[in-house]
Short mmCIF file of N, CA and C in Angstrom, two decimals:
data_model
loop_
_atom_site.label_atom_id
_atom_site.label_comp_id
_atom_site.label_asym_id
_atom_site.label_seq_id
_atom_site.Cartn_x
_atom_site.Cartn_y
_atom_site.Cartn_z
N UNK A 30 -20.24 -4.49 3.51
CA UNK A 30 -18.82 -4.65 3.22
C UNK A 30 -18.31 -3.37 2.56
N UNK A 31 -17.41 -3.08 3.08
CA UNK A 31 -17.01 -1.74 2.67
C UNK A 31 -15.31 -1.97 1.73
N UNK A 32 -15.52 -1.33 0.74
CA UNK A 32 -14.35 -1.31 -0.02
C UNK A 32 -13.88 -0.28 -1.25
N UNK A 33 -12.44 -0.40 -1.61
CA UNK A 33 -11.81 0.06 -2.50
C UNK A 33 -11.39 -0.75 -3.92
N UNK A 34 -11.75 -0.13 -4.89
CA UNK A 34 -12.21 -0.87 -5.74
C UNK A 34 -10.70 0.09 -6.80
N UNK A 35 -10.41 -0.65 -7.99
CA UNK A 35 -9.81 -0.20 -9.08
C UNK A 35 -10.07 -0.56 -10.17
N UNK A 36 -11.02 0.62 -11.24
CA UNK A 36 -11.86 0.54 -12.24
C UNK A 36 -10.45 0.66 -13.48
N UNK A 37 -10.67 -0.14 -14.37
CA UNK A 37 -9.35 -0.30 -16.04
C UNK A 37 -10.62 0.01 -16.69
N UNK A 38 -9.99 1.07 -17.71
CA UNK A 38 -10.72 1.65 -18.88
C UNK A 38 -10.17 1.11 -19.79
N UNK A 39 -10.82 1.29 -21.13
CA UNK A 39 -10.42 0.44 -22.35
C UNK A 39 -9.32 1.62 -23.12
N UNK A 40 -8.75 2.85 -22.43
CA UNK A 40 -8.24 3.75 -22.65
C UNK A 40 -6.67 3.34 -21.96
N UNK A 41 -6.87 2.17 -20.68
CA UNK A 41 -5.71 1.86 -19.72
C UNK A 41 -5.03 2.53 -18.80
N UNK A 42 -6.26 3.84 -18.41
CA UNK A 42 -6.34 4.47 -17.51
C UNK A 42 -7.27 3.69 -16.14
N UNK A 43 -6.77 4.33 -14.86
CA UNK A 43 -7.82 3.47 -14.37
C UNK A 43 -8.43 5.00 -13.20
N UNK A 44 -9.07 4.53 -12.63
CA UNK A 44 -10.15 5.01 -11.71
C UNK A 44 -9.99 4.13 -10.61
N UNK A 45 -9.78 4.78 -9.28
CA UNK A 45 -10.09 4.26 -7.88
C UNK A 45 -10.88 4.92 -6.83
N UNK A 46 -12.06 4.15 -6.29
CA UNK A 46 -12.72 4.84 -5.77
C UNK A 46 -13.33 3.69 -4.25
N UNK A 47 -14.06 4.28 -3.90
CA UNK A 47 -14.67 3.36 -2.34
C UNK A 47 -16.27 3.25 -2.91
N UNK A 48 -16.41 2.32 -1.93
CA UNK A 48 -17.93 1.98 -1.58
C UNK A 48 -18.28 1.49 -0.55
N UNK A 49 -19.29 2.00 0.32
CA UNK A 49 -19.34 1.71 1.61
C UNK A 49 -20.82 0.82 1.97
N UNK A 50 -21.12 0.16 0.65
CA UNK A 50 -21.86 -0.94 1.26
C UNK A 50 -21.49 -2.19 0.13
N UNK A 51 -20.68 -1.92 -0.86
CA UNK A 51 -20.09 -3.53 -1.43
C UNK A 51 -20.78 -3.65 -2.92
N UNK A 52 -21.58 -2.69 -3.12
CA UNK A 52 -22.04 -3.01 -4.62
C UNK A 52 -21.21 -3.59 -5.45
N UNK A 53 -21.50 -4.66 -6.09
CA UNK A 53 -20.76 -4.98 -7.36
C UNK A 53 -21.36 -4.79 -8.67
N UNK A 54 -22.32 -4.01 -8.75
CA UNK A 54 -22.59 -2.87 -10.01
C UNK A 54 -22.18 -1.78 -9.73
N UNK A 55 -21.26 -1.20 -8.42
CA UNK A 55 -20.91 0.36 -8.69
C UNK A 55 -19.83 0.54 -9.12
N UNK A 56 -19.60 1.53 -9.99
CA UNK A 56 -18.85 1.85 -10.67
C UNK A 56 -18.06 3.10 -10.92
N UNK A 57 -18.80 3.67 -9.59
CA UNK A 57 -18.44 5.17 -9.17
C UNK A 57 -18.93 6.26 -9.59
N UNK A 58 -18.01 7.06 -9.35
CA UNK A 58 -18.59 8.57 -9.99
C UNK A 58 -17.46 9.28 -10.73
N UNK A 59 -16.40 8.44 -11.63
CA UNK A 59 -15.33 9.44 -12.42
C UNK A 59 -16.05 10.86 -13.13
N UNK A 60 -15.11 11.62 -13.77
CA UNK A 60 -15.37 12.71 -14.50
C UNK A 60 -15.52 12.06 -16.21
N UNK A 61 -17.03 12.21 -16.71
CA UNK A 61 -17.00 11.28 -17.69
C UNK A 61 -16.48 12.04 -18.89
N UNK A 62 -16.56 13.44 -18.63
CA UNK A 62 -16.14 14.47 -20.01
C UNK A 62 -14.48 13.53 -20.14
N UNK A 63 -13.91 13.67 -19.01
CA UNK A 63 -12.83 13.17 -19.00
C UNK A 63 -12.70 11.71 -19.98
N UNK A 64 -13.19 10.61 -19.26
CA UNK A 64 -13.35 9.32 -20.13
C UNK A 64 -13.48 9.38 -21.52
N UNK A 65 -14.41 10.07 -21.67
CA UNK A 65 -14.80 10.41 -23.13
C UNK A 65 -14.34 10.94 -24.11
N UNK A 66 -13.48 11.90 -23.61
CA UNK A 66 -12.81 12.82 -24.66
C UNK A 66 -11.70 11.55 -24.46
N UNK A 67 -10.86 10.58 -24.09
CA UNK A 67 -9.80 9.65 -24.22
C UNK A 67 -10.69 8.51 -24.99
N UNK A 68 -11.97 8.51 -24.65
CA UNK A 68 -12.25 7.36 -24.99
C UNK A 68 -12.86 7.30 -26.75
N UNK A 69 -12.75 8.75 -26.97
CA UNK A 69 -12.85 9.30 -28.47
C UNK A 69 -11.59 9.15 -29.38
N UNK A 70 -10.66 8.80 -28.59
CA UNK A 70 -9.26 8.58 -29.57
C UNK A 70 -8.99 7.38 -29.65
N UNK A 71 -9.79 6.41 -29.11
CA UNK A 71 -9.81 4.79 -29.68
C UNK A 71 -10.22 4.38 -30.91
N UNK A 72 -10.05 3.49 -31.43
CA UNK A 72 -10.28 3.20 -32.58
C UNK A 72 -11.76 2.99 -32.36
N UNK A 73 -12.65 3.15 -33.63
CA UNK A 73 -14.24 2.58 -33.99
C UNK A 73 -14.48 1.18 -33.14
N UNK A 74 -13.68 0.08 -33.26
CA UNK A 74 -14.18 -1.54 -33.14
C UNK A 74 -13.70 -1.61 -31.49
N UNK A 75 -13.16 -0.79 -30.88
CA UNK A 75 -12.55 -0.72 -29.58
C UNK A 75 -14.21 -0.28 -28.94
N UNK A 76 -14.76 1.00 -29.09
CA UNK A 76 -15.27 2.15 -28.65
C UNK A 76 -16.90 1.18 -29.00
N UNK A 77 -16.89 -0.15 -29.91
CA UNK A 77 -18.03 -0.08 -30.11
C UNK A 77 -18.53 -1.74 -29.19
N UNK A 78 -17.10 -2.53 -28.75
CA UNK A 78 -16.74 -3.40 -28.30
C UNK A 78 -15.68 -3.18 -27.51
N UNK A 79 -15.93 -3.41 -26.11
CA UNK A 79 -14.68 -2.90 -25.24
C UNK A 79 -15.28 -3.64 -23.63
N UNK A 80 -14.17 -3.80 -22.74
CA UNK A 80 -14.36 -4.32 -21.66
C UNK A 80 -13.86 -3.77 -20.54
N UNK A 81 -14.66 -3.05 -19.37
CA UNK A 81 -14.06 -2.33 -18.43
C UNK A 81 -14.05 -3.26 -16.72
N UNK A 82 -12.67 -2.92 -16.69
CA UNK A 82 -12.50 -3.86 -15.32
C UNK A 82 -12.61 -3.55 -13.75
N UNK A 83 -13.25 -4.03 -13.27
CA UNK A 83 -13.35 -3.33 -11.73
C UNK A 83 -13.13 -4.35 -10.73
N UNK A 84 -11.46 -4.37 -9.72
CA UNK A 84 -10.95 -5.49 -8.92
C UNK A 84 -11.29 -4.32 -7.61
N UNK A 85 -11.74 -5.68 -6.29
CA UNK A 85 -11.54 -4.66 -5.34
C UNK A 85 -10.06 -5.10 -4.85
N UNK A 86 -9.84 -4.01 -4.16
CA UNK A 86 -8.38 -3.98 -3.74
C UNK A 86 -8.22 -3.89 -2.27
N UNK A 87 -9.23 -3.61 -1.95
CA UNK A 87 -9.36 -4.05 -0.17
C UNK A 87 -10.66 -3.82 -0.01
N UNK A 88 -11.12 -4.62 1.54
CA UNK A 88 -12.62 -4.25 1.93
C UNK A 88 -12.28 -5.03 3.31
N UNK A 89 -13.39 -4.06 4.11
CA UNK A 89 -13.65 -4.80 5.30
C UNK A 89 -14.85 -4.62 5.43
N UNK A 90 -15.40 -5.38 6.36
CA UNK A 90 -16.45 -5.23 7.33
C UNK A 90 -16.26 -4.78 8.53
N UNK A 91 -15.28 -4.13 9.00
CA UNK A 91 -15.16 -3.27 9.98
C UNK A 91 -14.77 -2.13 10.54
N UNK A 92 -14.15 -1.41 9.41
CA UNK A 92 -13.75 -0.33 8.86
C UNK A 92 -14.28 0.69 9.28
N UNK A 93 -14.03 1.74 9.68
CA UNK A 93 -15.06 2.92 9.98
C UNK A 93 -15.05 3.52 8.56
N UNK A 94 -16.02 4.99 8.36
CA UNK A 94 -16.11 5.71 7.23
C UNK A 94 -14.78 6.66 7.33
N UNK A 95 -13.89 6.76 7.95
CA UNK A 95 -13.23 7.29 8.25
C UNK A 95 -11.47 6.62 7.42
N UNK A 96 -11.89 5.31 8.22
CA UNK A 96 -11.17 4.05 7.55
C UNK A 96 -10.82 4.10 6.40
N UNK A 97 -12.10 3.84 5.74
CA UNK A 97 -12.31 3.88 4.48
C UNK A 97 -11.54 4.67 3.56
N UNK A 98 -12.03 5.96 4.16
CA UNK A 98 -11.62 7.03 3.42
C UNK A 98 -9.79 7.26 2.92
N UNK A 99 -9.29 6.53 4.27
CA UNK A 99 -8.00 6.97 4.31
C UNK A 99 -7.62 5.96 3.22
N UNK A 100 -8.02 4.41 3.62
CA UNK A 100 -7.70 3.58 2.66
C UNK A 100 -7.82 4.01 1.13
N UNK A 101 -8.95 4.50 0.79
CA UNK A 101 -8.95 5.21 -0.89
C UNK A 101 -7.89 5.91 -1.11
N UNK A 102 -7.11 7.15 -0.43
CA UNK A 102 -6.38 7.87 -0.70
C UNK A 102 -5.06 7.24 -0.85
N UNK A 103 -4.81 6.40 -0.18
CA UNK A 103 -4.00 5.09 -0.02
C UNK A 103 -3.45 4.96 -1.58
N UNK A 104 -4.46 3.96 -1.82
CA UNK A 104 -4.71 3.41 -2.69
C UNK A 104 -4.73 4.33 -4.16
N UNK A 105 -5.00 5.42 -4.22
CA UNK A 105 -4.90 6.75 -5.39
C UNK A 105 -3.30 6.73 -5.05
N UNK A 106 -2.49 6.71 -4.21
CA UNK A 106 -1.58 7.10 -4.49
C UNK A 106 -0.58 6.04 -4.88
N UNK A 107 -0.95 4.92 -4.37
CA UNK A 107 -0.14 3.65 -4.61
C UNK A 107 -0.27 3.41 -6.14
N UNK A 108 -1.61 3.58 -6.78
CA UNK A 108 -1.59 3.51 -8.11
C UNK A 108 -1.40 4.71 -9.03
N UNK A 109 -1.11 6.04 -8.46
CA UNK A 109 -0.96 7.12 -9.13
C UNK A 109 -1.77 7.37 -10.02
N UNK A 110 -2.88 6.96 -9.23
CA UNK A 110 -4.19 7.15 -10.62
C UNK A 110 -4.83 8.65 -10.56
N UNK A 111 -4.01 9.80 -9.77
CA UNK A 111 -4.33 10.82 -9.79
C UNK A 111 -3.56 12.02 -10.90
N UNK A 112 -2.15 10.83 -11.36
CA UNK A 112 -1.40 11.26 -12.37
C UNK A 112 -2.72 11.34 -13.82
N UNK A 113 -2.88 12.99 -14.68
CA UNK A 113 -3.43 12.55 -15.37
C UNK A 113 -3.20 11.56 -16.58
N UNK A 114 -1.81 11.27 -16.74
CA UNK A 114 -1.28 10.61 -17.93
C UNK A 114 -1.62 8.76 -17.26
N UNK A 115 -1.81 8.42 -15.75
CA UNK A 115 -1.99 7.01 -15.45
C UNK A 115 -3.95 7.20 -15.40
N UNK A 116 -4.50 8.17 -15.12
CA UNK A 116 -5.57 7.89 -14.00
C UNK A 116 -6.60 9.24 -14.29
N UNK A 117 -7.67 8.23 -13.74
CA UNK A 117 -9.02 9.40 -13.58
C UNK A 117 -8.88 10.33 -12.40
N UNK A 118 -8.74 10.00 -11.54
CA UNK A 118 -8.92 10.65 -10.27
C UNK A 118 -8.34 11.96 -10.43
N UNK A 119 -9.13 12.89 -9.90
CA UNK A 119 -8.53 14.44 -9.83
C UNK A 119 -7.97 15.09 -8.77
N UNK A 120 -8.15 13.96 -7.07
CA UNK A 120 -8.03 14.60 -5.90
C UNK A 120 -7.54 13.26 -5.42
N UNK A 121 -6.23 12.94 -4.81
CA UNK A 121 -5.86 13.94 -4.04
C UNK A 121 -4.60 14.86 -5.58
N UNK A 122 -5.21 16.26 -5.64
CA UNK A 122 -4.14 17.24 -6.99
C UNK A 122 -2.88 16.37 -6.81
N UNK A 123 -2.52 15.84 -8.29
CA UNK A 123 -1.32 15.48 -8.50
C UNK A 123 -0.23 16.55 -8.99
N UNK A 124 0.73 16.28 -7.82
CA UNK A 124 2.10 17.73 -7.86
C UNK A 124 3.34 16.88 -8.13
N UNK A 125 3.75 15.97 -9.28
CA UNK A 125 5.05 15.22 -9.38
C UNK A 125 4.75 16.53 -10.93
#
């Protein structure tokens, strides 16, 4: 099962990414310097107790890798999670 997934940080940034066989332990590959340095300006009881969310947002089973792909970019832009002030994502370069 192939899908697009949208990861919520305890920062309320999110991360969107694909997976092309359905894991529901993956969690991707964000930029963690990134996470981290936001996730350093949370409070102590946040940072030491916190809950990160991952919905998929589409999937098929018939999708090509191709499919896929387009669908992610899709989806980065529908959620502007490439904006750095909404989102992890670094590509596709956000130009607003």
């Amino acid at each position: 099962m192939k899908q697009v997934y949208k990861i919520t940080y305890p920062t309320g940034k999110i991360y969107i990414d694909k997976d092309t066989i359905g894991g529901f332990r993956y969690f991707g590959s964000p930029n963690m310097d990134l996470i981290n340095e936001d996730f350093a300006t949370l409070p102590e009881k946040v940072q030491r107790d916190c809950t990160i969310r991952k919905e998929i947002l589409w999937e098929s089973d018939e999708a090509t890798d191709a499919e896929l792909s387009a669908k992610e970019v899709e989806m980065i832009r529908k959620f502007q999670s490439h904006n750095p002030v909404i989102g992890y994502n670094r590509w596709p370069k956000w130009s607003h």
